[in-house]
PDB file of C-alpha atoms in Angstrom:
ATOM      1  CA  ALA Z  13      12.072  -8.300  11.782  1.00 63.00           C
ATOM      2  CA  GLN Z  14       8.809  -7.103  10.321  1.00 74.00           C
ATOM      3  CA  LYS Z  15       7.969  -3.474  10.908  1.00 91.00           C
ATOM      4  CA  ILE Z  16       4.243  -4.110  10.568  1.00 95.00           C
ATOM      5  CA  THR Z  17       2.684  -7.312  11.905  1.00 96.00           C
ATOM      6  CA  GLN Z  18      -0.858  -8.398  11.186  1.00 96.00           C
ATOM      7  CA  THR Z  19      -1.300 -11.670  13.042  1.00 94.00           C
ATOM      8  CA  GLN Z  20      -4.780 -12.579  11.770  1.00 92.00           C
ATOM      9  CA  PRO Z  21      -4.603 -14.010   8.245  1.00 89.00           C
ATOM     10  CA  GLY Z  22      -8.390 -14.400   8.208  1.00 94.00           C
ATOM     11  CA  MET Z  23     -11.315 -13.124  10.235  1.00 95.00           C
ATOM     12  CA  PHE Z  24     -15.036 -13.827  10.145  1.00 96.00           C
ATOM     13  CA  VAL Z  25     -17.795 -11.593  11.478  1.00 97.00           C
ATOM     14  CA  GLN Z  26     -21.574 -11.610  11.411  1.00 97.00           C
ATOM     15  CA  GLU Z  27     -23.270  -8.778   9.577  1.00 97.00           C
ATOM     16  CA  LYS Z  28     -24.066  -5.808  11.864  1.00 97.00           C
ATOM     17  CA  GLU Z  29     -21.500  -6.843  14.466  1.00 97.00           C
ATOM     18  CA  ALA Z  30     -18.245  -5.033  15.221  1.00 98.00           C
ATOM     19  CA  VAL Z  31     -14.852  -6.497  14.372  1.00 98.00           C
ATOM     20  CA  THR Z  32     -11.286  -5.584  15.333  1.00 98.00           C
ATOM     21  CA  LEU Z  33      -8.352  -6.181  13.004  1.00 98.00           C
ATOM     22  CA  ASP Z  34      -4.999  -6.227  14.749  1.00 98.00           C
ATOM     23  CA  CYS Z  35      -1.866  -4.361  13.756  1.00 98.00           C
ATOM     24  CA  THR Z  36       1.364  -3.968  15.701  1.00 97.00           C
ATOM     25  CA  TYR Z  37       4.322  -1.962  14.515  1.00 97.00           C
ATOM     26  CA  ASP Z  38       7.977  -1.575  15.280  1.00 95.00           C
ATOM     27  CA  THR Z  39       9.769   1.754  15.158  1.00 91.00           C
ATOM     28  CA  SER Z  40      12.229   3.761  17.201  1.00 89.00           C
ATOM     29  CA  ASP Z  41      11.051   7.030  15.675  1.00 88.00           C
ATOM     30  CA  GLN Z  42       8.932   9.460  17.655  1.00 89.00           C
ATOM     31  CA  SER Z  43       7.213  10.794  14.566  1.00 89.00           C
ATOM     32  CA  TYR Z  44       5.360   8.378  12.313  1.00 92.00           C
ATOM     33  CA  GLY Z  45       2.020   7.834  10.642  1.00 93.00           C
ATOM     34  CA  LEU Z  46      -0.207   4.762  10.561  1.00 96.00           C
ATOM     35  CA  PHE Z  47      -2.644   3.934   7.779  1.00 96.00           C
ATOM     36  CA  TRP Z  48      -5.252   1.326   6.990  1.00 98.00           C
ATOM     37  CA  TYR Z  49      -6.220   0.371   3.449  1.00 97.00           C
ATOM     38  CA  LYS Z  50      -8.981  -1.876   2.148  1.00 97.00           C
ATOM     39  CA  GLN Z  51      -8.633  -4.106  -0.887  1.00 97.00           C
ATOM     40  CA  PRO Z  52     -11.928  -5.617  -2.085  1.00 96.00           C
ATOM     41  CA  SER Z  53     -11.991  -8.578  -4.438  1.00 94.00           C
ATOM     42  CA  SER Z  54     -11.994  -6.179  -7.384  1.00 93.00           C
ATOM     43  CA  GLY Z  55      -8.376  -5.427  -6.463  1.00 93.00           C
ATOM     44  CA  GLU Z  56      -8.147  -1.682  -5.937  1.00 93.00           C
ATOM     45  CA  MET Z  57      -6.516  -0.265  -2.805  1.00 95.00           C
ATOM     46  CA  ILE Z  58      -8.729   2.135  -0.865  1.00 95.00           C
ATOM     47  CA  PHE Z  59      -7.462   4.397   1.904  1.00 95.00           C
ATOM     48  CA  LEU Z  60      -9.581   4.131   5.065  1.00 97.00           C
ATOM     49  CA  ILE Z  61      -8.045   5.961   8.002  1.00 97.00           C
ATOM     50  CA  TYR Z  62      -4.897   7.669   9.283  1.00 96.00           C
ATOM     51  CA  GLN Z  63      -3.413   8.103  12.777  1.00 96.00           C
ATOM     52  CA  GLY Z  64      -0.419  10.302  13.540  1.00 94.00           C
ATOM     53  CA  SER Z  65       1.938   9.344  16.352  1.00 93.00           C
ATOM     54  CA  TYR Z  66       1.330  12.660  18.099  1.00 93.00           C
ATOM     55  CA  ASP Z  67      -2.452  12.529  17.785  1.00 92.00           C
ATOM     56  CA  GLU Z  68      -3.921  12.270  21.256  1.00 89.00           C
ATOM     57  CA  GLN Z  69      -7.315  11.061  20.128  1.00 94.00           C
ATOM     58  CA  ASN Z  70      -8.082   7.914  18.206  1.00 96.00           C
ATOM     59  CA  ALA Z  71      -8.893   8.573  14.564  1.00 96.00           C
ATOM     60  CA  THR Z  72     -12.426   7.923  13.347  1.00 96.00           C
ATOM     61  CA  GLU Z  73     -13.933   7.902   9.853  1.00 96.00           C
ATOM     62  CA  GLY Z  74     -17.569   6.895   9.761  1.00 97.00           C
ATOM     63  CA  ARG Z  75     -17.803   3.242  10.807  1.00 97.00           C
ATOM     64  CA  TYR Z  76     -14.011   2.941  10.998  1.00 98.00           C
ATOM     65  CA  SER Z  77     -11.992   3.811  14.064  1.00 97.00           C
ATOM     66  CA  LEU Z  78      -8.387   3.236  14.931  1.00 97.00           C
ATOM     67  CA  ASN Z  79      -7.620   1.971  18.431  1.00 97.00           C
ATOM     68  CA  PHE Z  80      -4.170   3.531  18.898  1.00 97.00           C
ATOM     69  CA  GLN Z  81      -2.152   2.305  21.881  1.00 96.00           C
ATOM     70  CA  LYS Z  82       1.220   3.971  21.548  1.00 95.00           C
ATOM     71  CA  ALA Z  83       2.967   2.275  24.454  1.00 94.00           C
ATOM     72  CA  ARG Z  84       1.970  -1.128  23.122  1.00 96.00           C
ATOM     73  CA  LYS Z  85       2.762  -0.073  19.539  1.00 96.00           C
ATOM     74  CA  SER Z  86      -0.579  -1.217  18.286  1.00 97.00           C
ATOM     75  CA  ALA Z  87      -2.962   0.388  15.814  1.00 97.00           C
ATOM     76  CA  ASN Z  88      -6.009  -1.851  15.551  1.00 98.00           C
ATOM     77  CA  LEU Z  89      -8.790  -1.098  13.093  1.00 98.00           C
ATOM     78  CA  VAL Z  90     -12.313  -1.341  14.464  1.00 98.00           C
ATOM     79  CA  ILE Z  91     -15.200  -1.664  12.025  1.00 98.00           C
ATOM     80  CA  SER Z  92     -18.555  -1.116  13.651  1.00 96.00           C
ATOM     81  CA  ALA Z  93     -21.843  -2.502  12.302  1.00 96.00           C
ATOM     82  CA  SER Z  94     -20.190  -4.703   9.657  1.00 97.00           C
ATOM     83  CA  GLN Z  95     -21.736  -4.814   6.216  1.00 97.00           C
ATOM     84  CA  LEU Z  96     -21.433  -7.446   3.485  1.00 97.00           C
ATOM     85  CA  GLY Z  97     -19.456  -4.918   1.445  1.00 97.00           C
ATOM     86  CA  ASP Z  98     -16.777  -4.857   4.161  1.00 98.00           C
ATOM     87  CA  SER Z  99     -15.595  -8.291   3.013  1.00 98.00           C
ATOM     88  CA  ALA Z 100     -12.077  -7.578   1.745  1.00 97.00           C
ATOM     89  CA  MET Z 101      -8.361  -7.686   2.535  1.00 97.00           C
ATOM     90  CA  TYR Z 102      -7.238  -5.040   4.998  1.00 98.00           C
ATOM     91  CA  PHE Z 103      -3.687  -3.730   5.148  1.00 97.00           C
ATOM     92  CA  CYS Z 104      -1.991  -1.778   7.907  1.00 97.00           C
ATOM     93  CA  ALA Z 105       0.901   0.503   6.882  1.00 96.00           C
ATOM     94  CA  MET Z 106       3.368   2.815   8.602  1.00 94.00           C
ATOM     95  CA  ARG Z 107       5.347   5.818   7.429  1.00 90.00           C
ATOM     96  CA  GLU Z 108       8.332   6.781   9.552  1.00 85.00           C
ATOM     97  CA  ALA Z 109       9.805  10.272   9.515  1.00 75.00           C
ATOM     98  CA  ARG Z 110      12.958   9.116   7.802  1.00 69.00           C
ATOM     99  CA  VAL Z 111      13.584  10.570   4.430  1.00 65.00           C
ATOM    100  CA  ARG Z 112      14.879   8.068   1.915  1.00 65.00           C
ATOM    101  CA  GLY Z 113      15.691   9.526  -1.430  1.00 63.00           C
ATOM    102  CA  GLY Z 114      13.517  12.517  -0.548  1.00 64.00           C
ATOM    103  CA  SER Z 115      10.420  10.547   0.390  1.00 72.00           C
ATOM    104  CA  TYR Z 116       8.796   8.957   3.417  1.00 80.00           C
ATOM    105  CA  ILE Z 117       8.530   5.315   2.408  1.00 83.00           C
ATOM    106  CA  PRO Z 118       5.593   3.364   3.823  1.00 87.00           C
ATOM    107  CA  THR Z 119       5.863  -0.247   4.987  1.00 91.00           C
ATOM    108  CA  PHE Z 120       2.862  -2.554   4.647  1.00 94.00           C
ATOM    109  CA  GLY Z 121       1.751  -5.531   6.686  1.00 95.00           C
ATOM    110  CA  ARG Z 122       0.767  -8.804   5.037  1.00 94.00           C
ATOM    111  CA  GLY Z 123      -2.921  -8.160   5.411  1.00 95.00           C
ATOM    112  CA  THR Z 124      -5.988  -9.680   7.043  1.00 97.00           C
ATOM    113  CA  SER Z 125      -8.812 -11.185   5.040  1.00 96.00           C
ATOM    114  CA  LEU Z 126     -12.214 -10.264   6.489  1.00 98.00           C
ATOM    115  CA  ILE Z 127     -15.362 -12.146   5.545  1.00 97.00           C
ATOM    116  CA  VAL Z 128     -18.708 -10.781   6.658  1.00 97.00           C
ATOM    117  CA  HIS Z 129     -21.460 -13.399   6.940  1.00 96.00           C
ATOM    118  CA  PRO Z 130     -25.130 -12.474   6.439  1.00 94.00           C
TER     119      PRO Z 130
ATOM    120  CA  ASN V  16     -10.455  13.078 -12.393  1.00 65.00           C
ATOM    121  CA  ALA V  17      -8.598   9.872 -13.354  1.00 79.00           C
ATOM    122  CA  GLY V  18      -6.255   9.654 -10.316  1.00 94.00           C
ATOM    123  CA  VAL V  19      -3.652   6.952 -10.990  1.00 97.00           C
ATOM    124  CA  THR V  20      -3.938   4.964 -14.185  1.00 97.00           C
ATOM    125  CA  GLN V  21      -2.013   1.840 -15.172  1.00 97.00           C
ATOM    126  CA  THR V  22      -1.702  -0.049 -18.416  1.00 96.00           C
ATOM    127  CA  PRO V  23      -2.108  -2.842 -19.241  1.00 97.00           C
ATOM    128  CA  LYS V  24      -4.587  -4.444 -16.827  1.00 95.00           C
ATOM    129  CA  PHE V  25      -3.540  -7.971 -17.716  1.00 96.00           C
ATOM    130  CA  GLN V  26      -0.471  -9.415 -19.434  1.00 96.00           C
ATOM    131  CA  VAL V  27       0.893 -12.862 -20.147  1.00 97.00           C
ATOM    132  CA  LEU V  28       4.574 -13.150 -21.027  1.00 97.00           C
ATOM    133  CA  LYS V  29       6.862 -16.009 -21.876  1.00 97.00           C
ATOM    134  CA  THR V  30      10.075 -16.407 -19.899  1.00 98.00           C
ATOM    135  CA  GLY V  31      12.721 -14.091 -21.302  1.00 97.00           C
ATOM    136  CA  GLN V  32      10.337 -11.616 -22.910  1.00 97.00           C
ATOM    137  CA  SER V  33      10.420  -7.959 -21.936  1.00 97.00           C
ATOM    138  CA  MET V  34       7.670  -5.473 -21.245  1.00 96.00           C
ATOM    139  CA  THR V  35       6.999  -2.063 -19.751  1.00 97.00           C
ATOM    140  CA  LEU V  36       4.211  -1.280 -17.330  1.00 98.00           C
ATOM    141  CA  GLN V  37       2.962   2.269 -17.633  1.00 97.00           C
ATOM    142  CA  CYS V  38       1.680   4.474 -14.821  1.00 97.00           C
ATOM    143  CA  ALA V  39       0.417   8.042 -14.840  1.00 97.00           C
ATOM    144  CA  GLN V  40      -1.113  10.307 -12.194  1.00 97.00           C
ATOM    145  CA  ASP V  41      -2.937  13.597 -12.590  1.00 95.00           C
ATOM    146  CA  MET V  42      -2.832  14.808  -8.970  1.00 94.00           C
ATOM    147  CA  ASN V  43       0.435  16.756  -9.267  1.00 93.00           C
ATOM    148  CA  HIS V  44       2.119  14.420  -6.788  1.00 92.00           C
ATOM    149  CA  ASN V  45       5.874  14.407  -6.537  1.00 90.00           C
ATOM    150  CA  SER V  46       6.335  10.882  -5.178  1.00 91.00           C
ATOM    151  CA  MET V  47       5.516   7.736  -7.144  1.00 94.00           C
ATOM    152  CA  TYR V  48       5.978   4.065  -6.278  1.00 95.00           C
ATOM    153  CA  TRP V  49       5.885   0.610  -7.798  1.00 97.00           C
ATOM    154  CA  TYR V  50       4.785  -2.356  -5.654  1.00 97.00           C
ATOM    155  CA  ARG V  51       4.248  -6.015  -6.261  1.00 97.00           C
ATOM    156  CA  GLN V  52       1.621  -8.002  -4.398  1.00 96.00           C
ATOM    157  CA  ASP V  53       1.942 -11.732  -3.903  1.00 94.00           C
ATOM    158  CA  PRO V  54      -0.399 -13.927  -1.841  1.00 86.00           C
ATOM    159  CA  GLY V  55       0.427 -13.724   1.860  1.00 83.00           C
ATOM    160  CA  MET V  56       3.208 -11.190   1.297  1.00 85.00           C
ATOM    161  CA  GLY V  57       1.375  -7.895   1.344  1.00 88.00           C
ATOM    162  CA  LEU V  58       2.766  -5.079  -0.774  1.00 94.00           C
ATOM    163  CA  ARG V  59       6.491  -5.003  -1.391  1.00 94.00           C
ATOM    164  CA  LEU V  60       8.182  -1.914  -2.761  1.00 94.00           C
ATOM    165  CA  ILE V  61      10.131  -2.412  -5.986  1.00 96.00           C
ATOM    166  CA  TYR V  62      11.235   1.143  -6.821  1.00 95.00           C
ATOM    167  CA  TYR V  63      10.159   4.626  -5.954  1.00 93.00           C
ATOM    168  CA  SER V  64      10.704   8.140  -7.213  1.00 92.00           C
ATOM    169  CA  ALA V  65      10.594  11.020  -4.749  1.00 87.00           C
ATOM    170  CA  SER V  66      10.510  13.599  -7.513  1.00 86.00           C
ATOM    171  CA  GLU V  67      10.992  14.020 -11.222  1.00 87.00           C
ATOM    172  CA  GLY V  68      14.490  12.953 -12.197  1.00 86.00           C
ATOM    173  CA  THR V  69      15.164  10.717  -9.188  1.00 89.00           C
ATOM    174  CA  THR V  70      14.584   7.013  -8.640  1.00 93.00           C
ATOM    175  CA  ASP V  71      15.624   4.669  -5.830  1.00 92.00           C
ATOM    176  CA  LYS V  72      15.514   0.972  -5.127  1.00 93.00           C
ATOM    177  CA  GLY V  73      12.993  -0.470  -2.758  1.00 91.00           C
ATOM    178  CA  GLU V  74      12.839  -3.840  -1.073  1.00 91.00           C
ATOM    179  CA  VAL V  75      12.739  -6.090  -4.168  1.00 95.00           C
ATOM    180  CA  PRO V  76      14.365  -4.276  -7.139  1.00 96.00           C
ATOM    181  CA  ASN V  77      16.166  -7.186  -8.801  1.00 96.00           C
ATOM    182  CA  GLY V  78      14.976  -7.872 -12.333  1.00 96.00           C
ATOM    183  CA  TYR V  79      13.296  -4.485 -12.746  1.00 98.00           C
ATOM    184  CA  ASN V  80      14.162  -1.026 -14.009  1.00 97.00           C
ATOM    185  CA  VAL V  81      12.184   2.187 -13.804  1.00 97.00           C
ATOM    186  CA  SER V  82      11.960   5.517 -15.575  1.00 96.00           C
ATOM    187  CA  ARG V  83      10.437   8.687 -14.221  1.00 95.00           C
ATOM    188  CA  LEU V  84       9.582  10.192 -17.579  1.00 87.00           C
ATOM    189  CA  ASN V  85       8.144  13.420 -16.164  1.00 95.00           C
ATOM    190  CA  LYS V  86       6.188  14.438 -13.098  1.00 94.00           C
ATOM    191  CA  ARG V  87       3.104  12.504 -14.244  1.00 96.00           C
ATOM    192  CA  GLU V  88       4.573   9.252 -15.500  1.00 97.00           C
ATOM    193  CA  PHE V  89       6.557   6.450 -13.889  1.00 97.00           C
ATOM    194  CA  SER V  90       7.173   3.250 -15.835  1.00 97.00           C
ATOM    195  CA  LEU V  91       8.401  -0.175 -14.721  1.00 98.00           C
ATOM    196  CA  ARG V  92      10.355  -2.382 -17.108  1.00 98.00           C
ATOM    197  CA  LEU V  93      11.004  -6.097 -16.981  1.00 97.00           C
ATOM    198  CA  GLU V  94      13.968  -6.743 -19.280  1.00 93.00           C
ATOM    199  CA  SER V  95      13.858 -10.548 -19.178  1.00 96.00           C
ATOM    200  CA  ALA V  96      10.746 -11.843 -17.466  1.00 96.00           C
ATOM    201  CA  ALA V  97      10.964 -14.830 -15.116  1.00 97.00           C
ATOM    202  CA  PRO V  98       8.157 -16.959 -13.617  1.00 97.00           C
ATOM    203  CA  SER V  99       9.069 -15.493 -10.185  1.00 96.00           C
ATOM    204  CA  GLN V 100       7.845 -12.140 -11.481  1.00 97.00           C
ATOM    205  CA  THR V 101       4.300 -13.439 -11.821  1.00 97.00           C
ATOM    206  CA  SER V 102       2.444 -11.042  -9.566  1.00 97.00           C
ATOM    207  CA  VAL V 103       0.036  -8.148  -9.355  1.00 97.00           C
ATOM    208  CA  TYR V 104       1.792  -4.816  -9.815  1.00 98.00           C
ATOM    209  CA  PHE V 105       0.530  -1.580  -8.325  1.00 98.00           C
ATOM    210  CA  CYS V 106       1.622   1.933  -9.013  1.00 97.00           C
ATOM    211  CA  ALA V 107       0.954   4.566  -6.356  1.00 96.00           C
ATOM    212  CA  SER V 108       1.521   8.271  -5.866  1.00 94.00           C
ATOM    213  CA  SER V 109       1.614  10.616  -2.914  1.00 91.00           C
ATOM    214  CA  LYS V 110       2.512  14.117  -1.829  1.00 85.00           C
ATOM    215  CA  HIS V 111       6.148  14.882  -1.213  1.00 71.00           C
ATOM    216  CA  ARG V 112       7.382  14.560   2.347  1.00 73.00           C
ATOM    217  CA  ASP V 113       4.008  14.531   4.023  1.00 76.00           C
ATOM    218  CA  LEU V 114       3.811  11.856   6.727  1.00 76.00           C
ATOM    219  CA  SER V 115       0.069  12.139   7.005  1.00 78.00           C
ATOM    220  CA  TYR V 116      -0.803  11.984   3.329  1.00 84.00           C
ATOM    221  CA  GLU V 117      -2.128   8.691   2.044  1.00 89.00           C
ATOM    222  CA  GLN V 118      -1.023   6.975  -1.136  1.00 92.00           C
ATOM    223  CA  TYR V 119      -3.299   6.789  -4.135  1.00 95.00           C
ATOM    224  CA  PHE V 120      -3.120   3.498  -6.013  1.00 96.00           C
ATOM    225  CA  GLY V 121      -3.734   2.510  -9.573  1.00 96.00           C
ATOM    226  CA  PRO V 122      -6.024  -0.428 -10.423  1.00 95.00           C
ATOM    227  CA  GLY V 123      -3.109  -2.863 -10.764  1.00 96.00           C
ATOM    228  CA  THR V 124      -1.629  -5.015 -13.537  1.00 97.00           C
ATOM    229  CA  ARG V 125      -1.949  -8.766 -13.278  1.00 96.00           C
ATOM    230  CA  LEU V 126       1.162 -10.275 -14.879  1.00 97.00           C
ATOM    231  CA  THR V 127       1.679 -13.965 -15.575  1.00 97.00           C
ATOM    232  CA  VAL V 128       5.051 -15.252 -16.781  1.00 97.00           C
ATOM    233  CA  THR V 129       5.015 -18.772 -18.206  1.00 96.00           C
TER     234      THR V 129
END
């Protein structure tokens, strides 16, 4: 079973509109961290936003916010006022508080491709 | 500040050839990782190193070996390349045992095996 599920292979949004990218996760741990990364066509991976499992408020970073629903095990990324430069692949990832070999190993979803239309 | 650097950026190999992908970070991170990215598969962990002197297998280690040369450098070796290893390879680094700390990624190496 996948630990991170991103069900939308591709999404389209009009410039200046908001868009939500879905992410659900599977863990039995109480302590974990959730991350979103952006990968533009140039290929680099860019960290966007982090949400801890004990954080009571949804994380926000500029135009990015994370809609964290713990009971539903979902961590959706909301991008407000989309820009053409937001066109990219977006990956959701989770780190569980289980030490493997001395490290917390993150698991990545398969990604969602977002295209912003002018 | 260079962050995470990888060499080479592109490489074409013939089946059976060997090569080493180099990775270095200048952020004093303990943990380093090698991923491969294939279309529709996201990032899959090949090997990781929690600290200097230790390495562990990830999800897809077959056909690869790694060396953690020192705290800065973590290399990935393909001893006998196969077409199934055609992929984009990313190196990443992170703080040790910090759930909230993000990973920093290198620019990637696009490898084609013919």
